Coordinates of C-alpha atoms in Angstrom, one line a residue:
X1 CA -15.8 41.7 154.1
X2 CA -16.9 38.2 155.2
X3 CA -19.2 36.9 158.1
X4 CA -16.1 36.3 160.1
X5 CA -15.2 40.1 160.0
X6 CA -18.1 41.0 161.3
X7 CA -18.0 39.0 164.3
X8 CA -14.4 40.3 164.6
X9 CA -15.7 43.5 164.9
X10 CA -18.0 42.5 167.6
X11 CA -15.0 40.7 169.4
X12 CA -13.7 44.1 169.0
X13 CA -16.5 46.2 170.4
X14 CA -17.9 44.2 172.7
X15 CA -16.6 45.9 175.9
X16 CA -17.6 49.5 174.1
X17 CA -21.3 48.8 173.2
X18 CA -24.1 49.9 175.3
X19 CA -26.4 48.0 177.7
X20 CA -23.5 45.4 178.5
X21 CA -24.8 45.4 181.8
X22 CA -28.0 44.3 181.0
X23 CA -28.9 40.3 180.9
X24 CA -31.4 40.6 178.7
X25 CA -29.8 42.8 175.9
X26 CA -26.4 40.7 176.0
X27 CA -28.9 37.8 175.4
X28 CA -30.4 39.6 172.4
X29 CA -27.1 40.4 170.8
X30 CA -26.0 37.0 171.7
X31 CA -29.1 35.2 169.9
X32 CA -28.6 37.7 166.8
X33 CA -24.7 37.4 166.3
X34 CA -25.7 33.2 166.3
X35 CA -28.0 33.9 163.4
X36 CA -25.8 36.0 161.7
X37 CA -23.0 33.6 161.9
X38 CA -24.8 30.4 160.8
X39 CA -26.6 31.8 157.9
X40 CA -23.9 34.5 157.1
X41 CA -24.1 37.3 154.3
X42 CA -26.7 36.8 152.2
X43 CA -26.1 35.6 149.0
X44 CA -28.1 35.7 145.4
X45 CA -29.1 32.2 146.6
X46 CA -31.4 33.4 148.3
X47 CA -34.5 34.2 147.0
X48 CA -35.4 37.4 147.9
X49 CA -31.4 38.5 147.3
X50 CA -31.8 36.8 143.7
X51 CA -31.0 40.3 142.0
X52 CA -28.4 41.9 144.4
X53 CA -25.0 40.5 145.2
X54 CA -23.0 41.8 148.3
X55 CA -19.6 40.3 146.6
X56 CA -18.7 44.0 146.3
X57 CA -19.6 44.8 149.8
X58 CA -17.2 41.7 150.6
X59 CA -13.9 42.9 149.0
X60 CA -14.1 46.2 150.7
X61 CA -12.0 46.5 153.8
X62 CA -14.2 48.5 156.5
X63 CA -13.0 48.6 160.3
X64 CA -15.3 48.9 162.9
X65 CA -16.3 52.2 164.3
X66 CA -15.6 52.4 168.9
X67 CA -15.4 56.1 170.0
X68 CA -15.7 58.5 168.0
X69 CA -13.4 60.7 166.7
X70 CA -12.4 64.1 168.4
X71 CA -10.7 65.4 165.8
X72 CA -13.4 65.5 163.6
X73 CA -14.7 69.1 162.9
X74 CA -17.8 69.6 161.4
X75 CA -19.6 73.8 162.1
X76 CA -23.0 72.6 160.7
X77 CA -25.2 69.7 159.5
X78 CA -27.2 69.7 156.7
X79 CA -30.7 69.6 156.4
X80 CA -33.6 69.0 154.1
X81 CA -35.2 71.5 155.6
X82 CA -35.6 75.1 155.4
X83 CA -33.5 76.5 158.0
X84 CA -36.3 79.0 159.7
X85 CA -38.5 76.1 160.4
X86 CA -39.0 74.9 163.4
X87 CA -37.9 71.3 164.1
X88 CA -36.4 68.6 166.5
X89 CA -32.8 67.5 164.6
X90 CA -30.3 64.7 165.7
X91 CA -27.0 64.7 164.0
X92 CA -25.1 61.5 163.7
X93 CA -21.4 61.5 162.5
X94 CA -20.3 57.8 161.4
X95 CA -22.9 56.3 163.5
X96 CA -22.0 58.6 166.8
X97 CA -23.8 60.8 168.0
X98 CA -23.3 64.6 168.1
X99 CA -24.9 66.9 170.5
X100 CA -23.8 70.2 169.5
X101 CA -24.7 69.7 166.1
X102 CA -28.2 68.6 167.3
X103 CA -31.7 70.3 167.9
X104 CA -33.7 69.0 170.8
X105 CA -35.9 71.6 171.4
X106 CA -38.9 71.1 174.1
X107 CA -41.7 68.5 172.9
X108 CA -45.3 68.3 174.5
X109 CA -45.5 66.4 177.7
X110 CA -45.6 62.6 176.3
X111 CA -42.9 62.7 174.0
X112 CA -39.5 61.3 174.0
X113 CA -36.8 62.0 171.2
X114 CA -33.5 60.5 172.4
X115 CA -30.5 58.2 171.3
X116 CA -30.7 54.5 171.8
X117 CA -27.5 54.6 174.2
X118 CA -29.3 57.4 176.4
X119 CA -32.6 55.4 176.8
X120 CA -30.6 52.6 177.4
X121 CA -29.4 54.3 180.4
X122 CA -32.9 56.2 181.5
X123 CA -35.2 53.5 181.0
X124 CA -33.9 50.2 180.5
X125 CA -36.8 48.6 180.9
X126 CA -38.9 49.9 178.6
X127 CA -36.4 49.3 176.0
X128 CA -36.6 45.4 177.4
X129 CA -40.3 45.6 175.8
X130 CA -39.8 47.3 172.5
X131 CA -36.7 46.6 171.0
X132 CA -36.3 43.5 169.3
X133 CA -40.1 43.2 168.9
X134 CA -40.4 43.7 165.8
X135 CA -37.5 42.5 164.2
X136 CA -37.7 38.5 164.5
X137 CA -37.3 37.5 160.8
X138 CA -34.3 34.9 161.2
X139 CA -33.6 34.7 157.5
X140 CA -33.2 38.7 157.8
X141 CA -29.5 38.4 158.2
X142 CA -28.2 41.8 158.1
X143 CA -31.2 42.8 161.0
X144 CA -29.5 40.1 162.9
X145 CA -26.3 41.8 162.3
X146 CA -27.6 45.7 163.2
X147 CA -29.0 43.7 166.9
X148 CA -25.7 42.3 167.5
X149 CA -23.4 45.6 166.6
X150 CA -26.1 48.2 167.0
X151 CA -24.2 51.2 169.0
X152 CA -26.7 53.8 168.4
X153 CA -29.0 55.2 166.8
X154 CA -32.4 57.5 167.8
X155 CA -35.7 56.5 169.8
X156 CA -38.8 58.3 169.2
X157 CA -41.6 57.6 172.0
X158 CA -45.2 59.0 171.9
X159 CA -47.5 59.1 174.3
X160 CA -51.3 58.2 173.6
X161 CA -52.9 61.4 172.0
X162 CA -49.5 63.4 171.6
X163 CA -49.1 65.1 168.5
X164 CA -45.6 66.4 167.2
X165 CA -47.0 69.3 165.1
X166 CA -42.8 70.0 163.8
X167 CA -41.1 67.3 162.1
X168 CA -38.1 65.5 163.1
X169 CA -35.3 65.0 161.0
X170 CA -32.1 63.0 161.5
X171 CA -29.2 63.2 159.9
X172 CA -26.5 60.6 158.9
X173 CA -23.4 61.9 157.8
X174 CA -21.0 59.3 156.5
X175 CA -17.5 59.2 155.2
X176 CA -15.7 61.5 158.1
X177 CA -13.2 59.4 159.8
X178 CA -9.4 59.0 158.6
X179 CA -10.6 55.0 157.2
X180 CA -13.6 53.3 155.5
X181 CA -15.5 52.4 158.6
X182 CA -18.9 50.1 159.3
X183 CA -21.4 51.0 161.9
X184 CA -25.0 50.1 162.4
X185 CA -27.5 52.2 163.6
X186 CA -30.4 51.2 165.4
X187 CA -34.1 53.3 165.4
X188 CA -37.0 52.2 167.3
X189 CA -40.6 54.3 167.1
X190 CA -43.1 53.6 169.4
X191 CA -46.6 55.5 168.7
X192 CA -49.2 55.0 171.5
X193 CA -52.8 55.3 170.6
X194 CA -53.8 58.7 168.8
X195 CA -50.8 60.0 168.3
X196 CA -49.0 61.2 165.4
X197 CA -45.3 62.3 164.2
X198 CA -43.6 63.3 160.8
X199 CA -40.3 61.7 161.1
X200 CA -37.4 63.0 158.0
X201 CA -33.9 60.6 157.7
X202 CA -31.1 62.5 155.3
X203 CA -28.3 60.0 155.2
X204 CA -25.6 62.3 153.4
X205 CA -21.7 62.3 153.6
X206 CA -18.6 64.5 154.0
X207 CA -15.8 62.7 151.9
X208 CA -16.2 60.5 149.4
X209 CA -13.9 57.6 150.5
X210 CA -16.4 53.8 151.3
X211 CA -18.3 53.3 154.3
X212 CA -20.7 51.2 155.1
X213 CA -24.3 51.9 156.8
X214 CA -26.7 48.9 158.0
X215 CA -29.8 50.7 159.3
X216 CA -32.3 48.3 161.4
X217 CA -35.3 50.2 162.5
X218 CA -38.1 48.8 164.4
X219 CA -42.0 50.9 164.2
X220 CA -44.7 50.1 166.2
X221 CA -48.3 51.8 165.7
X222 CA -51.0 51.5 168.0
X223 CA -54.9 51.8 166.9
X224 CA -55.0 55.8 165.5
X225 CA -51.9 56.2 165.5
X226 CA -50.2 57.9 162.3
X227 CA -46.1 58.0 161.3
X228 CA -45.5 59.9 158.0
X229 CA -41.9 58.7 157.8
X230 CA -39.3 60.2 154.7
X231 CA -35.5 59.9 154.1
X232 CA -33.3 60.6 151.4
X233 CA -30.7 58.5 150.7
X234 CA -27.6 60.1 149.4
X235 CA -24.3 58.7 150.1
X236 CA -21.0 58.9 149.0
X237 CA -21.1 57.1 145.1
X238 CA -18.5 54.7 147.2
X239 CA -20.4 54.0 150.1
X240 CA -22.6 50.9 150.6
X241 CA -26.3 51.6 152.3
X242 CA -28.5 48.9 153.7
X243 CA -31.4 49.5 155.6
X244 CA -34.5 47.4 156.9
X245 CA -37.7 48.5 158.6
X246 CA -39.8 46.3 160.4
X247 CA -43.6 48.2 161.1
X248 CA -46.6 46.7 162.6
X249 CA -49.5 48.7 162.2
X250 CA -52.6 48.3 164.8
X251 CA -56.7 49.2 163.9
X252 CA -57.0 52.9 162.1
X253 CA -53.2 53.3 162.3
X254 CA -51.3 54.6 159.0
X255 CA -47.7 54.3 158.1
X256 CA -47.1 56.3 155.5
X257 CA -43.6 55.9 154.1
X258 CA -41.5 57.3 151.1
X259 CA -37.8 57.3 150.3
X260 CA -35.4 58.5 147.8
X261 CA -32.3 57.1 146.1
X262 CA -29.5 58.7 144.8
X263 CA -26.6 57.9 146.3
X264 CA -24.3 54.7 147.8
X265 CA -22.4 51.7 145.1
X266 CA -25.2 49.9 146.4
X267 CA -27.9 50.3 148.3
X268 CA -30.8 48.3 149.2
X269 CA -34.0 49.3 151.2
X270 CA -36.2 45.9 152.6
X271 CA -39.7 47.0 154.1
X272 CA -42.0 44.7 156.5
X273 CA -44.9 45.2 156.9
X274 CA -47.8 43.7 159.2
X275 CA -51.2 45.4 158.5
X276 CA -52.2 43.6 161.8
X277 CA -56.0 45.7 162.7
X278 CA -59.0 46.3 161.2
X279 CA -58.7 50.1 158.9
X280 CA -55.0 49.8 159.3
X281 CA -53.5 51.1 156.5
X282 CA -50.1 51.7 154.2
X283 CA -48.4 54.1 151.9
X284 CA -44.8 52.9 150.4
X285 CA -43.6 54.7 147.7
X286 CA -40.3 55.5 146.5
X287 CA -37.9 57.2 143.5
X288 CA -34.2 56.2 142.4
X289 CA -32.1 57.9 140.4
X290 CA -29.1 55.7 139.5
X291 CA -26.2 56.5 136.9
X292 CA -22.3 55.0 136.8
X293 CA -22.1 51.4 138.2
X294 CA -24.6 52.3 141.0
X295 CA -26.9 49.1 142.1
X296 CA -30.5 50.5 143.7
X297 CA -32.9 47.2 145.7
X298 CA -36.0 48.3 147.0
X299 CA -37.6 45.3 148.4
X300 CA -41.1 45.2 150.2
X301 CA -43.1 42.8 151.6
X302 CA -46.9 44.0 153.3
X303 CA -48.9 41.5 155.3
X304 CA -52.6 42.1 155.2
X305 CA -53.6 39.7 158.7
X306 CA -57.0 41.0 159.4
X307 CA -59.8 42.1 157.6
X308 CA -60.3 45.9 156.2
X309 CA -57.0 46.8 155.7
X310 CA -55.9 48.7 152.8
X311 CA -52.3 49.6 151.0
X312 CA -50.7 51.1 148.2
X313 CA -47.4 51.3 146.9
X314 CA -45.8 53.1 144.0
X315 CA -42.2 52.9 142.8
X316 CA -40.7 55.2 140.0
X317 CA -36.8 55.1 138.9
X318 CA -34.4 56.8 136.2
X319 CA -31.7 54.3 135.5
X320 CA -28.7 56.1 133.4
X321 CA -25.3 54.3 132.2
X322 CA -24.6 51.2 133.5
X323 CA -26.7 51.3 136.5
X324 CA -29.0 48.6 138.0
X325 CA -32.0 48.6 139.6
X326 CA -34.2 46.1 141.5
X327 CA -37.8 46.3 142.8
X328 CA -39.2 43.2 144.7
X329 CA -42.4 44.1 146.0
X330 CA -44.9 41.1 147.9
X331 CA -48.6 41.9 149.1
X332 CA -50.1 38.7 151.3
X333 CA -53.2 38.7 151.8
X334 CA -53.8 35.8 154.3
X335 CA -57.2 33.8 154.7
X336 CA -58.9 36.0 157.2
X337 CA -58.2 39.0 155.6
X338 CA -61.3 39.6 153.2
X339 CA -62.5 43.2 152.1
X340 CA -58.2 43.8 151.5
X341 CA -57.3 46.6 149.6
X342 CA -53.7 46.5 147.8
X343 CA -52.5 48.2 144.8
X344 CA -48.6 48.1 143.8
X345 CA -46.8 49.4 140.9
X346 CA -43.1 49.8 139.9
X347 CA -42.5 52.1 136.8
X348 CA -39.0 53.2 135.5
X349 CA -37.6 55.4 132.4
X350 CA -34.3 53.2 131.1
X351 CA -32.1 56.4 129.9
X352 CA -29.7 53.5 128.4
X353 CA -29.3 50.7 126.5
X354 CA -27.0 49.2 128.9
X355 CA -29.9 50.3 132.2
X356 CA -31.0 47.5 133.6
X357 CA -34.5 46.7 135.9
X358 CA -35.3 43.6 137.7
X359 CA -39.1 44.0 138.4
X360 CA -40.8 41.7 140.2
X361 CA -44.5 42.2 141.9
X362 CA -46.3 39.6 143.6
X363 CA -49.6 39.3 145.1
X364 CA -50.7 36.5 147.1
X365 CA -54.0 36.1 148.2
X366 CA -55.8 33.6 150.6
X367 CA -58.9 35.7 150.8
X368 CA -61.8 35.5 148.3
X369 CA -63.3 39.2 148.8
X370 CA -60.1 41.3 148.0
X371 CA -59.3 44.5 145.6
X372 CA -55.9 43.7 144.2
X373 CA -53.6 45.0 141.7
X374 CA -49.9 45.2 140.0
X375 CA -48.0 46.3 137.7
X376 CA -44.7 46.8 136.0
X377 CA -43.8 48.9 133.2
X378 CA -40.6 49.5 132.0
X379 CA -38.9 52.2 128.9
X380 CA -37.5 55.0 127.7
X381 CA -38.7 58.7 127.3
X382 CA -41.4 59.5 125.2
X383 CA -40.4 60.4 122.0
X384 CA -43.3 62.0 120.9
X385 CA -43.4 64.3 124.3
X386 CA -39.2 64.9 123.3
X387 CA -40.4 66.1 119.9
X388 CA -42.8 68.4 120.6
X389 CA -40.8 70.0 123.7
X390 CA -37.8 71.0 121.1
X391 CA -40.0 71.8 118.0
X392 CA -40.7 74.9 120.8
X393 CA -36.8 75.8 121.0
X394 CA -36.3 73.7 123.5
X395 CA -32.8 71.8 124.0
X396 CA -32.3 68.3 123.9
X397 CA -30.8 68.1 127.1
X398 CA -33.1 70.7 128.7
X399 CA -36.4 69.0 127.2
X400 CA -35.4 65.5 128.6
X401 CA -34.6 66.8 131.7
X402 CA -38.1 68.6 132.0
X403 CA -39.6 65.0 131.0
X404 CA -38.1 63.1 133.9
X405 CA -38.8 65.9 136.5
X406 CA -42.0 65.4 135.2
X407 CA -42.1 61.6 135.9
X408 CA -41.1 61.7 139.4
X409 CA -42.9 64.8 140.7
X410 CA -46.1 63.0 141.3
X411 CA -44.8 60.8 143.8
X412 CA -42.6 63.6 145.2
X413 CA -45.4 66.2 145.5
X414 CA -47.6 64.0 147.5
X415 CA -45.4 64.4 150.1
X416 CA -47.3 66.1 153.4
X417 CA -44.3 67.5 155.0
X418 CA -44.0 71.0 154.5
X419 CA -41.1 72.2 153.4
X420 CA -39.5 69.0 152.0
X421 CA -40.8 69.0 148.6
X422 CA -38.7 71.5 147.3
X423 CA -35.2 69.8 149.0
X424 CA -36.4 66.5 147.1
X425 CA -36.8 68.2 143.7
X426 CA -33.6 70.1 144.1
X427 CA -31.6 66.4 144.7
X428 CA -33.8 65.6 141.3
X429 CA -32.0 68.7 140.2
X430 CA -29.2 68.3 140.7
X431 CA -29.0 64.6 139.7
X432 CA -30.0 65.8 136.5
X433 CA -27.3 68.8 136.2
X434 CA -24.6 65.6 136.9
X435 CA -23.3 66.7 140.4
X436 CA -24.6 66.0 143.9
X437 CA -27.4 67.9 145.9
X438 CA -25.4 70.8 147.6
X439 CA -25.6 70.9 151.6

């Protein structure tokens, strides 16, 4: 794939994308499709792609994905979880929506849970205000790309002082058409004042032929306002995953983010950040679990702009085989910002001598009254914890695999959606056991 494919693809789809009556969002596309082309696919050139290459992204052959496919039959999505909970769902099937695999039970007055291409038709103008507002990084090529292509994807509105007591989970189900296929879906939250949400993304497949997925979702948090936001990423171990969130987060707001890895050839997640009130604050934590050839980037970047803000992030990974894993995490804190609070660390169990980690934490600071920490630590199990496990009878096998359960549950188990816990451990599970996470 090369950066004239994609715009062949949206030569292709132009006439089939949504809002192409509207000035303004054919201006938007417009203005992203000119950034993607001039600066194209990015390349380990670039410094914050120094680790990750997309050259095998580029000799894949993916069509674009126009209306969906009829003939595909799918009786039930999964889900993360259990299935006597009460929740709001929205099933997507290579990047179309799919109503009758979908929840949308009633919400509290104040809340709107819908598809991009059905807001784009209920409330244009509203749209006009949000979307795009977040995203204006122009060296963020591939969120140029998701704003040129984007077909669908979900919106999540609140109003000031709504609560969503359930969570909300979407699912992405890749890998169902007759071809390898692209398609970029396109999220935007939007949490008024006081209000609060759990939001749940399982990005899962049905076959295991390529596809690709380039996520671009947009988060905006107003003063109170909380998002616990989750997703598991676990794709087809031929599909390629990249996903980037852009949050701004205003006075006593939290964004409080996790996501797991164990799935896609490559994947990368890219976090923004802009801790833009006074008491805003940030959780981004994460786990991988990489075997084979897989490639895992988790790249983050959290902007500290006003005084009193706090984060922390915390990254753990299990690289097995010849798998490769990169962690780029950044904390600014800029010259206004004094009394910051930013910790970040990035820890990872190397299961083999041919595992590889690319760590690389930065802090920069402008401030002269700031709290802030780092670290990176990389190895394998503990031996002395191995030794003691089978000295009780315990197989090799069965002791390391306690170990590393061990290792990840802490980030896992902090988790405040209820119910979701166990679904993560089982993917841990059944990473472990050497075959997927069952639907």
């Amino acid at each position: 794939m090369t950066t004239e494919t994609f715009t062949d693809h949206y030569s292709a789809l132009r006439d089939a994308l949504p809002g192409q009556d509207l000035p303004w969002l054919s201006r938007l596309r417009a203005g992203a499709l000119d950034r993607f082309s001039t600066s194209g696919l990015p390349t380990p050139r670039q410094e914050s792609w120094k680790y990750t290459s997309l050259r095998p992204l580029e000799k894949a052959g993916f069509g674009a994905t126009g209306a969906p496919r009829a003939c595909i039959s799918i009786d039930r999505a999964p889900s993360l979880l259990p299935s006597a909970s009460d929740h709001h769902r929205l099933v997507f099937v290579d990047g179309h929506y799919r109503a009758d695999l979908s929840t949308r039970a009633p919400l509290p007055e104040g809340a709107v849970l819908t598809t991009l291409r059905e807001m784009l038709g209920k409330d244009p103008a509203w749209l006009e205000e949000h979307l795009g507002a977040q995203a204006q990084d122009d060296s963020q090529a591939l969120m140029a790309l998701n704003t040129a292509m984007m077909m669908n994807g979900f919106v999540l509105r609140l109003a000031k002082g709504v609560t969503l007591h359930d969570p909300i989970e979407i699912v992405h189900l890749g890998g169902a058409g007759d071809g390898p296929l692209a398609y970029h879906p396109r999220n935007l939250v939007v949490l008024e004042s006081g209000s609060q949400a759990t939001l749940i993304e399982h990005h899962t497949h049905m076959g295991e032929q390529p596809y690709y997925t380039n996520i671009g979702t947009e988060v905006s948090l107003a003063e109170g306002a909380v998002l616990h936001h989750y997703k598991l990423q676990a794709e087809a171990l031929h599909a390629f995953h990249t996903a980037t969130v852009h949050a701004e987060v205003a006075a006593g707001a939290l964004y409080d983010a996790f996501g797991m890895t164990t799935g896609a050839r490559l994947s990368r997640n890219e976090i923004a950040v802009r801790l833009a009130g006074e008491e805003a604050n940030c959780h981004l934590n994460g786990a991988y679990l990489v075997r084979g050839e897989q490639h895992v980037d988790n790249t983050t970047k959290i902007d500290h702009l006003v005084p009193n803000t706090a984060c922390s992030e915390v990254f753990k990974g299990v690289i097995d085989d010849r798998a490769r894993a990169v962690f780029q995490g950044k904390i600014t804190v800029h010259r206004d910002a004094q009394h910051t609070n930013g910790h970040q660390l990035s820890k990872v169990l190397l299961l083999s001598d041919k595992a590889e980690i690319d760590a690389k934490p930065e802090l920069e600071i402008y401030a002269d009254d700031v709290a802030c920490s780092h670290g990176a630590t990389a190895g394998d199990l503990d031996h002395d914890a191995l030794f003691y496990l089978r000295a009780r009878g315990i197989p090799e096998e069965a002791a390391r695999a306690m170990l590393i359960e061990a290792f990840l549950a802490e980030s896992v188990q902090n988790i405040a959606a209820q119910g979701l816990c166990p679904a993560l451990m089982s993917s841990i599970g059944h990473w472990l056991a050497g075959r997927p996470r069952e639907a």
